[in-house]
PDB file of C-alpha atoms in Angstrom:
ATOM      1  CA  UNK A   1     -37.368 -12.921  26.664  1.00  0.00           C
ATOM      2  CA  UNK A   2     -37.151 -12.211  30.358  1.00  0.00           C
ATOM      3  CA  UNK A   3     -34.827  -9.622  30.809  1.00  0.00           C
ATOM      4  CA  UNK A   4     -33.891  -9.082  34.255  1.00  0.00           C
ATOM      5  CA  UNK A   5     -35.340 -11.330  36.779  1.00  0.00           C
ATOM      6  CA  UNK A   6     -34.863 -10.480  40.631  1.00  0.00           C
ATOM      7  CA  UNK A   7     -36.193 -13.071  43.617  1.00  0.00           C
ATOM      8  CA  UNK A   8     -37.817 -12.697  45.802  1.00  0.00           C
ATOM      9  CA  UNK A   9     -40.274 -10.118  45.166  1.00  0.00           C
ATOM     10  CA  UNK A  10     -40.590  -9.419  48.910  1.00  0.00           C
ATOM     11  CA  UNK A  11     -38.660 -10.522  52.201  1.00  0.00           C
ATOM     12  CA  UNK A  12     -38.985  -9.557  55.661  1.00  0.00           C
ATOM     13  CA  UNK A  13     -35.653  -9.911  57.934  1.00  0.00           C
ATOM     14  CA  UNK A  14     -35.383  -9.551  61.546  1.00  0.00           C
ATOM     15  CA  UNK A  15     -32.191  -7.887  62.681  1.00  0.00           C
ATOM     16  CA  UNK A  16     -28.882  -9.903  62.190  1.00  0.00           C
ATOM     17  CA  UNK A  17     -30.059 -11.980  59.628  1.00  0.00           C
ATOM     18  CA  UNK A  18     -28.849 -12.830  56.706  1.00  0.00           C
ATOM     19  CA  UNK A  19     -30.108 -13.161  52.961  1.00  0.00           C
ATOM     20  CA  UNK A  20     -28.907 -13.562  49.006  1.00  0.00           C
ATOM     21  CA  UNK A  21     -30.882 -11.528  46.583  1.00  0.00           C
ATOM     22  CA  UNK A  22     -30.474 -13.155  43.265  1.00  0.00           C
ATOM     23  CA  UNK A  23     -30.642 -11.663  39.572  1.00  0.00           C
ATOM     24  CA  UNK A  24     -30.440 -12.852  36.540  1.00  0.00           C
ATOM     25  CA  UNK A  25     -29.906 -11.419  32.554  1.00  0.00           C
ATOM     26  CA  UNK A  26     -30.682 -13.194  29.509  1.00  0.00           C
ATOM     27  CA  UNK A  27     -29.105 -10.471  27.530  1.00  0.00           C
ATOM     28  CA  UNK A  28     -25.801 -11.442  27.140  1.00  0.00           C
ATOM     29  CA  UNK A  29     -24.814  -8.015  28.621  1.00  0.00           C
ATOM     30  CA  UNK A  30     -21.472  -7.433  30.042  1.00  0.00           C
ATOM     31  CA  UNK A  31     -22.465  -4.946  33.134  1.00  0.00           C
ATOM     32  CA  UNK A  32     -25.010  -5.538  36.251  1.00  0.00           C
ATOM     33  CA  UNK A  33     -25.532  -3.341  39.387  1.00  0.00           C
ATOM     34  CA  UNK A  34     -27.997  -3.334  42.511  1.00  0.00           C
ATOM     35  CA  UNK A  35     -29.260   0.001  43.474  1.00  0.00           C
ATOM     36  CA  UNK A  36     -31.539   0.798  46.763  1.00  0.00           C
ATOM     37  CA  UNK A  37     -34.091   3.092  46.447  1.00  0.00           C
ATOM     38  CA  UNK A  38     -35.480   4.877  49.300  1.00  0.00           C
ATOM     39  CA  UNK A  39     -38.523   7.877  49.305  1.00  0.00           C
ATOM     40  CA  UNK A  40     -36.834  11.089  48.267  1.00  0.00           C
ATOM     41  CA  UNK A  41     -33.260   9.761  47.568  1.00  0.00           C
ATOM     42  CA  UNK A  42     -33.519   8.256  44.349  1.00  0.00           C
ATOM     43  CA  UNK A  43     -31.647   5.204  43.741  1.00  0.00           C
ATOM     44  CA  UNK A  44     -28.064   4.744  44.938  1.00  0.00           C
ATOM     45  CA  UNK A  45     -25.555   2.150  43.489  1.00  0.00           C
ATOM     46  CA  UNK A  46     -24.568  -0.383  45.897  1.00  0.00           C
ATOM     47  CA  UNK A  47     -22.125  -2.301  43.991  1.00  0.00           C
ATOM     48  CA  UNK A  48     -21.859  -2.944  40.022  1.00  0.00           C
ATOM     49  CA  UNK A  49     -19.649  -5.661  38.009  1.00  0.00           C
ATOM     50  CA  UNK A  50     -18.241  -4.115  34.752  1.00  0.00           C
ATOM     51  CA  UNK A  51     -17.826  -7.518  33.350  1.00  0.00           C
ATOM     52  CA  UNK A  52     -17.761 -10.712  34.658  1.00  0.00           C
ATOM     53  CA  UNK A  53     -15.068 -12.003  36.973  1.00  0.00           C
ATOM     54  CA  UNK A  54     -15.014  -8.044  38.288  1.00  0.00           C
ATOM     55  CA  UNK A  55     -16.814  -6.188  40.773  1.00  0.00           C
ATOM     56  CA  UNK A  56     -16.675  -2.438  42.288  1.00  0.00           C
ATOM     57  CA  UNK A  57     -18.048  -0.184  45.258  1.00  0.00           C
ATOM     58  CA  UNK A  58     -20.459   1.577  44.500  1.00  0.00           C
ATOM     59  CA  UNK A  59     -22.233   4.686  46.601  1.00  0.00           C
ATOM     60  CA  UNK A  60     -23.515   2.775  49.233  1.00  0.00           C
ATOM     61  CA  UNK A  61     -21.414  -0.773  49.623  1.00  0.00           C
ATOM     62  CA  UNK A  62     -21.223  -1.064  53.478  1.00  0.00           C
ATOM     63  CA  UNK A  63     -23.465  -4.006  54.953  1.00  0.00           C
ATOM     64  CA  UNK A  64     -23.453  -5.734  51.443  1.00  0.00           C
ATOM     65  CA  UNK A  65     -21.397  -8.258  49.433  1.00  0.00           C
ATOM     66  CA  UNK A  66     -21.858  -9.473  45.637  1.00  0.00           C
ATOM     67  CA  UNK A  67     -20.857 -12.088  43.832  1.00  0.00           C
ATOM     68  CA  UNK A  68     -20.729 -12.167  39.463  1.00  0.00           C
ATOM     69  CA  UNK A  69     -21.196 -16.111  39.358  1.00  0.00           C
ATOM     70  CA  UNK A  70     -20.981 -15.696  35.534  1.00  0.00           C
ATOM     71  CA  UNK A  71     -22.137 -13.690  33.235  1.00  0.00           C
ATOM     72  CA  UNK A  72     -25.577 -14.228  33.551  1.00  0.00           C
ATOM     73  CA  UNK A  73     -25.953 -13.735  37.512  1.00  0.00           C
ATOM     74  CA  UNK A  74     -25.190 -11.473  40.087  1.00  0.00           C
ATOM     75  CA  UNK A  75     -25.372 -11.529  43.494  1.00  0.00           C
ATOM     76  CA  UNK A  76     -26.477  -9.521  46.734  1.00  0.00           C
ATOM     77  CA  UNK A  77     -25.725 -10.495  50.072  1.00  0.00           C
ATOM     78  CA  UNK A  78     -26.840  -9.420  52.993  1.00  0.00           C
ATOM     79  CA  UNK A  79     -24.643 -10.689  55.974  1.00  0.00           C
ATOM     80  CA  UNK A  80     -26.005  -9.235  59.277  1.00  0.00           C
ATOM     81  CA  UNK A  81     -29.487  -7.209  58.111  1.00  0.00           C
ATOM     82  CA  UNK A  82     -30.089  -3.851  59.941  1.00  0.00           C
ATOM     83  CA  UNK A  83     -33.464  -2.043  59.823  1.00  0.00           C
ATOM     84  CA  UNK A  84     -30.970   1.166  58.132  1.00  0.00           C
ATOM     85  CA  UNK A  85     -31.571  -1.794  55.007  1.00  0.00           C
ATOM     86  CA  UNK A  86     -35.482  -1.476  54.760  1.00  0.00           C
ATOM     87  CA  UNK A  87     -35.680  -0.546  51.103  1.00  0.00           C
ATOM     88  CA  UNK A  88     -36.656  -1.716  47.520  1.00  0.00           C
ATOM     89  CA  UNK A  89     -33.182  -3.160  45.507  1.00  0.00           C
ATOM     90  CA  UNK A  90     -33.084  -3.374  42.111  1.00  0.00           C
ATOM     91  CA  UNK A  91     -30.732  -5.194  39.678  1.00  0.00           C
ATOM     92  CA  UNK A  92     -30.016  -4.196  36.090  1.00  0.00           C
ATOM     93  CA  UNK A  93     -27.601  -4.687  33.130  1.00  0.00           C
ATOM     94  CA  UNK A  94     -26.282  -2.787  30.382  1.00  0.00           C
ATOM     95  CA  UNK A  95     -24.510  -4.136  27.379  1.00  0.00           C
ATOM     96  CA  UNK A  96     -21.160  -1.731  28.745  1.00  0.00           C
ATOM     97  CA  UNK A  97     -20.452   0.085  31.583  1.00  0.00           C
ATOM     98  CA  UNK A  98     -20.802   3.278  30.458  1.00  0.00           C
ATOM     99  CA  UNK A  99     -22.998   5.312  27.557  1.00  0.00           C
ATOM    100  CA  UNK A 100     -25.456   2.941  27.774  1.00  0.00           C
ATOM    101  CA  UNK A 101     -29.417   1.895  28.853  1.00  0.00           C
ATOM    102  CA  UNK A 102     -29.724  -0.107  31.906  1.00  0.00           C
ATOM    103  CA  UNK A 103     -32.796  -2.585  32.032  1.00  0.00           C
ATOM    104  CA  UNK A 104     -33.804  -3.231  35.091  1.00  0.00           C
ATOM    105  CA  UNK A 105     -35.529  -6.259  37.052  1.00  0.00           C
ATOM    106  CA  UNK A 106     -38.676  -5.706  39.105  1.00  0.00           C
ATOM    107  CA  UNK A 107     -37.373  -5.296  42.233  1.00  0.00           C
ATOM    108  CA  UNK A 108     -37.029  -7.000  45.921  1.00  0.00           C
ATOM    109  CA  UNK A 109     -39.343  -5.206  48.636  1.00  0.00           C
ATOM    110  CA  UNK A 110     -37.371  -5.782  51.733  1.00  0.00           C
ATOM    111  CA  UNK A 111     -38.181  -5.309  55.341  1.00  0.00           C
ATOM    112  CA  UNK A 112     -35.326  -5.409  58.235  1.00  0.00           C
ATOM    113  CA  UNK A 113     -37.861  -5.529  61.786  1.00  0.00           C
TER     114      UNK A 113
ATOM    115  CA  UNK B   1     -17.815  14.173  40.170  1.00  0.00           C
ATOM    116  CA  UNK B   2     -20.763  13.873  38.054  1.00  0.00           C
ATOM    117  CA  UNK B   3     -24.378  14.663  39.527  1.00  0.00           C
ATOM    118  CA  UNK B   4     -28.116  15.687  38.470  1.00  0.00           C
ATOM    119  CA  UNK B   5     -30.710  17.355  40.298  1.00  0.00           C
ATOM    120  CA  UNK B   6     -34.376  17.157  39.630  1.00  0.00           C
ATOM    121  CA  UNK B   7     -35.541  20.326  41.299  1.00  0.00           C
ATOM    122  CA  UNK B   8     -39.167  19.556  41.528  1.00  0.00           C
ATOM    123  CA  UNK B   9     -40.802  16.472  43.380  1.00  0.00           C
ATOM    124  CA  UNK B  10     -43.774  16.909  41.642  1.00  0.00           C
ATOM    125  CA  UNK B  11     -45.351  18.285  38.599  1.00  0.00           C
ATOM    126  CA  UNK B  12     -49.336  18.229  37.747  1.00  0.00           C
ATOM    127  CA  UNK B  13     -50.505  18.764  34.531  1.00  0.00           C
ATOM    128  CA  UNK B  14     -54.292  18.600  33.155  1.00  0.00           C
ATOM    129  CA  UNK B  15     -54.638  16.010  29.935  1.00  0.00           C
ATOM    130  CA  UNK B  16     -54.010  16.852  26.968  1.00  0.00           C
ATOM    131  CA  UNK B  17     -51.412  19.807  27.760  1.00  0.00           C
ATOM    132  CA  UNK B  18     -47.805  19.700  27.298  1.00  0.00           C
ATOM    133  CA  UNK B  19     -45.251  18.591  29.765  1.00  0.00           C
ATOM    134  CA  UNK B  20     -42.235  19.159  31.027  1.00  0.00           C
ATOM    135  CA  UNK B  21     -39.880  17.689  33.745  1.00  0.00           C
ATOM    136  CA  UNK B  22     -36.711  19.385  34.453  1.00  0.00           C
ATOM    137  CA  UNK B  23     -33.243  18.167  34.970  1.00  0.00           C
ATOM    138  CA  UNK B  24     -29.936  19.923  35.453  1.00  0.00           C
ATOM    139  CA  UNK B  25     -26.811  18.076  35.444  1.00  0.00           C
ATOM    140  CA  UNK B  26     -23.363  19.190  36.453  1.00  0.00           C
ATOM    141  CA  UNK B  27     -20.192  16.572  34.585  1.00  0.00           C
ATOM    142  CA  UNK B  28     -16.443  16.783  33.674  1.00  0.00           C
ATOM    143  CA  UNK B  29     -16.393  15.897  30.124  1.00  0.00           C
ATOM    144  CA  UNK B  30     -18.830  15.406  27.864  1.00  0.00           C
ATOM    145  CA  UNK B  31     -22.462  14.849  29.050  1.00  0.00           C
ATOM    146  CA  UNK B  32     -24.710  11.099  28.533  1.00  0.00           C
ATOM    147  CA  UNK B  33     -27.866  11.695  29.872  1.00  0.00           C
ATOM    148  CA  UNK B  34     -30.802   9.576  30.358  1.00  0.00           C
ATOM    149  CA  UNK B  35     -34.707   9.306  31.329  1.00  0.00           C
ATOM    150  CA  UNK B  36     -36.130   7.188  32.693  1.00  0.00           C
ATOM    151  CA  UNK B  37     -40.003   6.288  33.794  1.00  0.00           C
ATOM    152  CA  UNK B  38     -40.918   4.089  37.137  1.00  0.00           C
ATOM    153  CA  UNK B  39     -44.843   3.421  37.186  1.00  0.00           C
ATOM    154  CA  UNK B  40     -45.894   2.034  40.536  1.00  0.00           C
ATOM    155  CA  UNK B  41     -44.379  -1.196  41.775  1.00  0.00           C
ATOM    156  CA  UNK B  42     -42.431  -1.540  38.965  1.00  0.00           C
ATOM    157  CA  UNK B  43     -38.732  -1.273  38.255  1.00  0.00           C
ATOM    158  CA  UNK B  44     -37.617   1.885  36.017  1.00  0.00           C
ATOM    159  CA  UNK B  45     -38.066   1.606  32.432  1.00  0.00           C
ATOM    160  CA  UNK B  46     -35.536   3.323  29.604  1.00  0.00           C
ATOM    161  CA  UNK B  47     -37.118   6.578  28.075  1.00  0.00           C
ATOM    162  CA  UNK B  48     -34.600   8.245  25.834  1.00  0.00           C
ATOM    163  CA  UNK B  49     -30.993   9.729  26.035  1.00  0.00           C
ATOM    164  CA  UNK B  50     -28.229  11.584  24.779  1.00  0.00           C
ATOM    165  CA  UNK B  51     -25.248  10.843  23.685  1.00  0.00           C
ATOM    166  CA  UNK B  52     -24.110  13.379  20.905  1.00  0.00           C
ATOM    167  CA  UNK B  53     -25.661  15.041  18.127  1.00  0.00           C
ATOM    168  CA  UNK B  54     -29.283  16.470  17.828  1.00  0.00           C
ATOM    169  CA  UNK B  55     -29.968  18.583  20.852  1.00  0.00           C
ATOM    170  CA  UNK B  56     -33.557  17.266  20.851  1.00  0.00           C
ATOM    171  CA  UNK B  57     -34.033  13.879  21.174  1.00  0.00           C
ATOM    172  CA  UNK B  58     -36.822  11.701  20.953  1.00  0.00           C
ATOM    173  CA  UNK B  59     -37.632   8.836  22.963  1.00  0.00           C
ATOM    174  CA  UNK B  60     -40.162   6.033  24.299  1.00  0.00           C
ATOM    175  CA  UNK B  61     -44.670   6.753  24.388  1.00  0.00           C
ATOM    176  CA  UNK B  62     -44.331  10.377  22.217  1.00  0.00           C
ATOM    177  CA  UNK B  63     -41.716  11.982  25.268  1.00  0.00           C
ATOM    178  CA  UNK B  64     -38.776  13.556  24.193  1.00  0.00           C
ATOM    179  CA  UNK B  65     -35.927  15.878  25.573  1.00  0.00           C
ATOM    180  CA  UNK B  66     -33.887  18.655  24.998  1.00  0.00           C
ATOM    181  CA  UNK B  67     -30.180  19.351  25.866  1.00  0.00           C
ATOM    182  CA  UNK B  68     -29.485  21.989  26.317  1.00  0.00           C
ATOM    183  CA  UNK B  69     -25.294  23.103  26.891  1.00  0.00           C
ATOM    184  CA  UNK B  70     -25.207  26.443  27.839  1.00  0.00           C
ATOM    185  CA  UNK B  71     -27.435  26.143  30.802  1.00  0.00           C
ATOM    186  CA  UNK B  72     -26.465  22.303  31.903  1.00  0.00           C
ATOM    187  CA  UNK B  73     -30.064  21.261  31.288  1.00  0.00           C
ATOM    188  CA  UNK B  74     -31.923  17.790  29.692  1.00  0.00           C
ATOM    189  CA  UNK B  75     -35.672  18.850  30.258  1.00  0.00           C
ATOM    190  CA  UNK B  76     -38.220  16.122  29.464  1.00  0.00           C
ATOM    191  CA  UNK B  77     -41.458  17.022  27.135  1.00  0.00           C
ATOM    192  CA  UNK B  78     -44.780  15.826  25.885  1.00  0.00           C
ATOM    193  CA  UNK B  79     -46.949  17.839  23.979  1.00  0.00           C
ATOM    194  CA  UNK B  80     -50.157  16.479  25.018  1.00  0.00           C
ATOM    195  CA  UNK B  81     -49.859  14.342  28.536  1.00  0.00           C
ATOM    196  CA  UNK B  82     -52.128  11.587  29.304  1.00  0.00           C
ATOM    197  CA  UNK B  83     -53.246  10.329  32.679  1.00  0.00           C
ATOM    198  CA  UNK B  84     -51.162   6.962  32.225  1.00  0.00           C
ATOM    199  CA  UNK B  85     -48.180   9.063  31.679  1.00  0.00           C
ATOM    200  CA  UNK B  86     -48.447   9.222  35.453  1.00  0.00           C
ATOM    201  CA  UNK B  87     -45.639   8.291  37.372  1.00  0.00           C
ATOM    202  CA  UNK B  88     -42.013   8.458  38.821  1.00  0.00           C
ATOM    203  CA  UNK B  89     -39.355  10.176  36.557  1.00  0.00           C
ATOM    204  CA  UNK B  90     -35.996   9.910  37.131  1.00  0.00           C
ATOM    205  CA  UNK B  91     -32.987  12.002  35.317  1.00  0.00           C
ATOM    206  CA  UNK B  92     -29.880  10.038  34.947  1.00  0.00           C
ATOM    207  CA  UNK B  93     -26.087  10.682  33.781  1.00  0.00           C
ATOM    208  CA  UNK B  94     -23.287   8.429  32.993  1.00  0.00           C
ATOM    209  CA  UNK B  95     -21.038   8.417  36.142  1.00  0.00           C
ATOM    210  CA  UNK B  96     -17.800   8.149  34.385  1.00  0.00           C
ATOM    211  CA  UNK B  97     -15.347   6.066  37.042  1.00  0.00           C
ATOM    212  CA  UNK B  98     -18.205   6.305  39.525  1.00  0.00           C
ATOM    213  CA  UNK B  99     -20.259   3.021  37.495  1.00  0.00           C
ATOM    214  CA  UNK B 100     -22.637   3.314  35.469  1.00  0.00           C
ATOM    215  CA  UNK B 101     -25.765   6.005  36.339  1.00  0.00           C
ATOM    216  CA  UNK B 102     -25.882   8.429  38.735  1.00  0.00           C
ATOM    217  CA  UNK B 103     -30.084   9.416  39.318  1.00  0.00           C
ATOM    218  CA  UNK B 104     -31.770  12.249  40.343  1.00  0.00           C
ATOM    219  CA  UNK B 105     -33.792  12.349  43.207  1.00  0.00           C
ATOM    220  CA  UNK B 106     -37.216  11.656  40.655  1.00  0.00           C
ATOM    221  CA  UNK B 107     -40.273  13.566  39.969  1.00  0.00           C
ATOM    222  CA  UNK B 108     -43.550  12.659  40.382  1.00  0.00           C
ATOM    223  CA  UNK B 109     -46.116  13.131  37.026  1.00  0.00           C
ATOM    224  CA  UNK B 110     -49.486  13.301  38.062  1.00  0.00           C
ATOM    225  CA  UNK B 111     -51.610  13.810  34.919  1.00  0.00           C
ATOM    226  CA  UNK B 112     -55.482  14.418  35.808  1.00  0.00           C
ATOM    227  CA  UNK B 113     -58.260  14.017  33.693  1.00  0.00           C
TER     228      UNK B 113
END
C-alpha cells in the first residue's frame, strides 16, 4: 500500500519554466490538496479538489494550475516558474473534505534559479 | 475565519520528562483539531485529533492532547519524551469553506539525551 506518491522528489527550474508535479492515492479517497511549505510559515494550501471532477483556490493559488485527472491523481502545474516558488510541495488526501486525517506524500524539493 | 497559532518555535526537553507543545486555535463553530508530526525530509504524518467527546485524546507513539474550550487550547503531551520524538510539530484545524486544514506555523521538538 503506497499511499500518496509525489514525483519528482527534487527539481531545479530556471526562471520561466515550466513543470507538472504529479500525485497519486491508492486510497480511494475523495479529497487531495498541494500545500507549500516554506521555513517559519507552515504549510499553505495552494489548491485542493473536494472530489473528483472539482477543484478550488486555496491560500496561495497564483502562479499554479491543477488538474483532478480522476480520482486517483492530481495535478500541479507550474506555468512560468519564479524563484518566489523555491519551496517543498506536498500532496495529500483525505477520505472527505472536512473532519478528517490527511495523508500526505513525501514531498517535491523544488528550486526556481 | 478559522486559524491556529503555535506560539513557540521550539521546545527542548531532556529524555524521559514530559512534554508539551502548545496550540491555540480561534474557529466559528465547533472546533476539529489535529496534530501532526514531520521528522526530517519527510512529509507530515497524522498524530491524533478531535472531533467531539473526551477532552483528552489519545493519539499515535504514547502522545496525546487535551482540548481544552474555555481557553481555545489543544496542547500536545508525552509523559516521558524520547530523543526520536524529535521533530517538526504542526497544530492543525478544519478550515470549514476555506478546504480542508489550516496549520500552524510548527514547533520544533528537540529531545536530548
Amino acid at each position: 500500500n503506497a499511499g500518496v506518491t509525489q514525483t519528482p522528489k527534487f527539481q531545479v527550474l530556471k526562471t520561466g519554466q515550466s513543470m507538472t508535479l504529479q500525485c497519486a492515492q491508492d486510497m480511494n479517497h475523495n479529497s487531495m490538496y498541494w500545500y507549500r511549505q516554506d521555513p517559519g510559515m507552515g504549510l499553505r494550501l495552494i489548491y485542493y479538489s473536494a472530489s473528483e471532477g472539482t477543484t478550488d483556490k486555496g491560500e496561495v493559488p497564483n502562479g499554479y494550475n491543477v488538474s483532478r485527472l480522476n480520482k486517483r491523481e492530481f495535478s500541479l502545474r507550474l506555468e512560468s516558474a519564479a524563484p518566489s516558488q523555491t519551496s517543498v510541495y506536498f500532496c495529500a488526501s483525505s477520505l472527505y473534505l472536512l473532519n478528517t486525517e490527511a495523508f500526505f506524500g513525501q514531498g517535491t524539493r523544488l528550486t526556481v534559479v | 475565519a478559522q486559524s491556529v497559532a503555535q506560539p513557540e518555535d521550539q521546545v527542548n526537553v531532556a529524555e524521559g520528562n514530559p512534554l508539551t507543545v502548545k496550540c491555540t486555535y480561534s474557529v466559528s463553530g465547533n472546533p476539529y483539531l489535529f496534530w501532526y508530526v514531520q521528522y526530517p525530509n519527510r512529509g507530515l504524518q497524522f498524530l491524533l485529533k478531535y472531533i467531539t467527546g473526551d477532552n483528552l485524546v489519545k493519539g499515535s507513539y504514547g502522545f496525546e492532547a487535551e482540548f481544552n474550550k474555555s481557553q481555545t487550547s489543544f496542547h500536545l503531551k508525552k509523559p516521558s519524551a524520547l530523543v526520536s520524538d524529535s521533530a517538526l510539530y504542526f497544530c492543525a484545524v478544519d478550515g470549514g469553506s476555506q478546504g480542508n486544514l489550516i496549520f500552524g506555523k510548527g514547533t520544533k521538538l528537540s529531545v536530548k539525551p
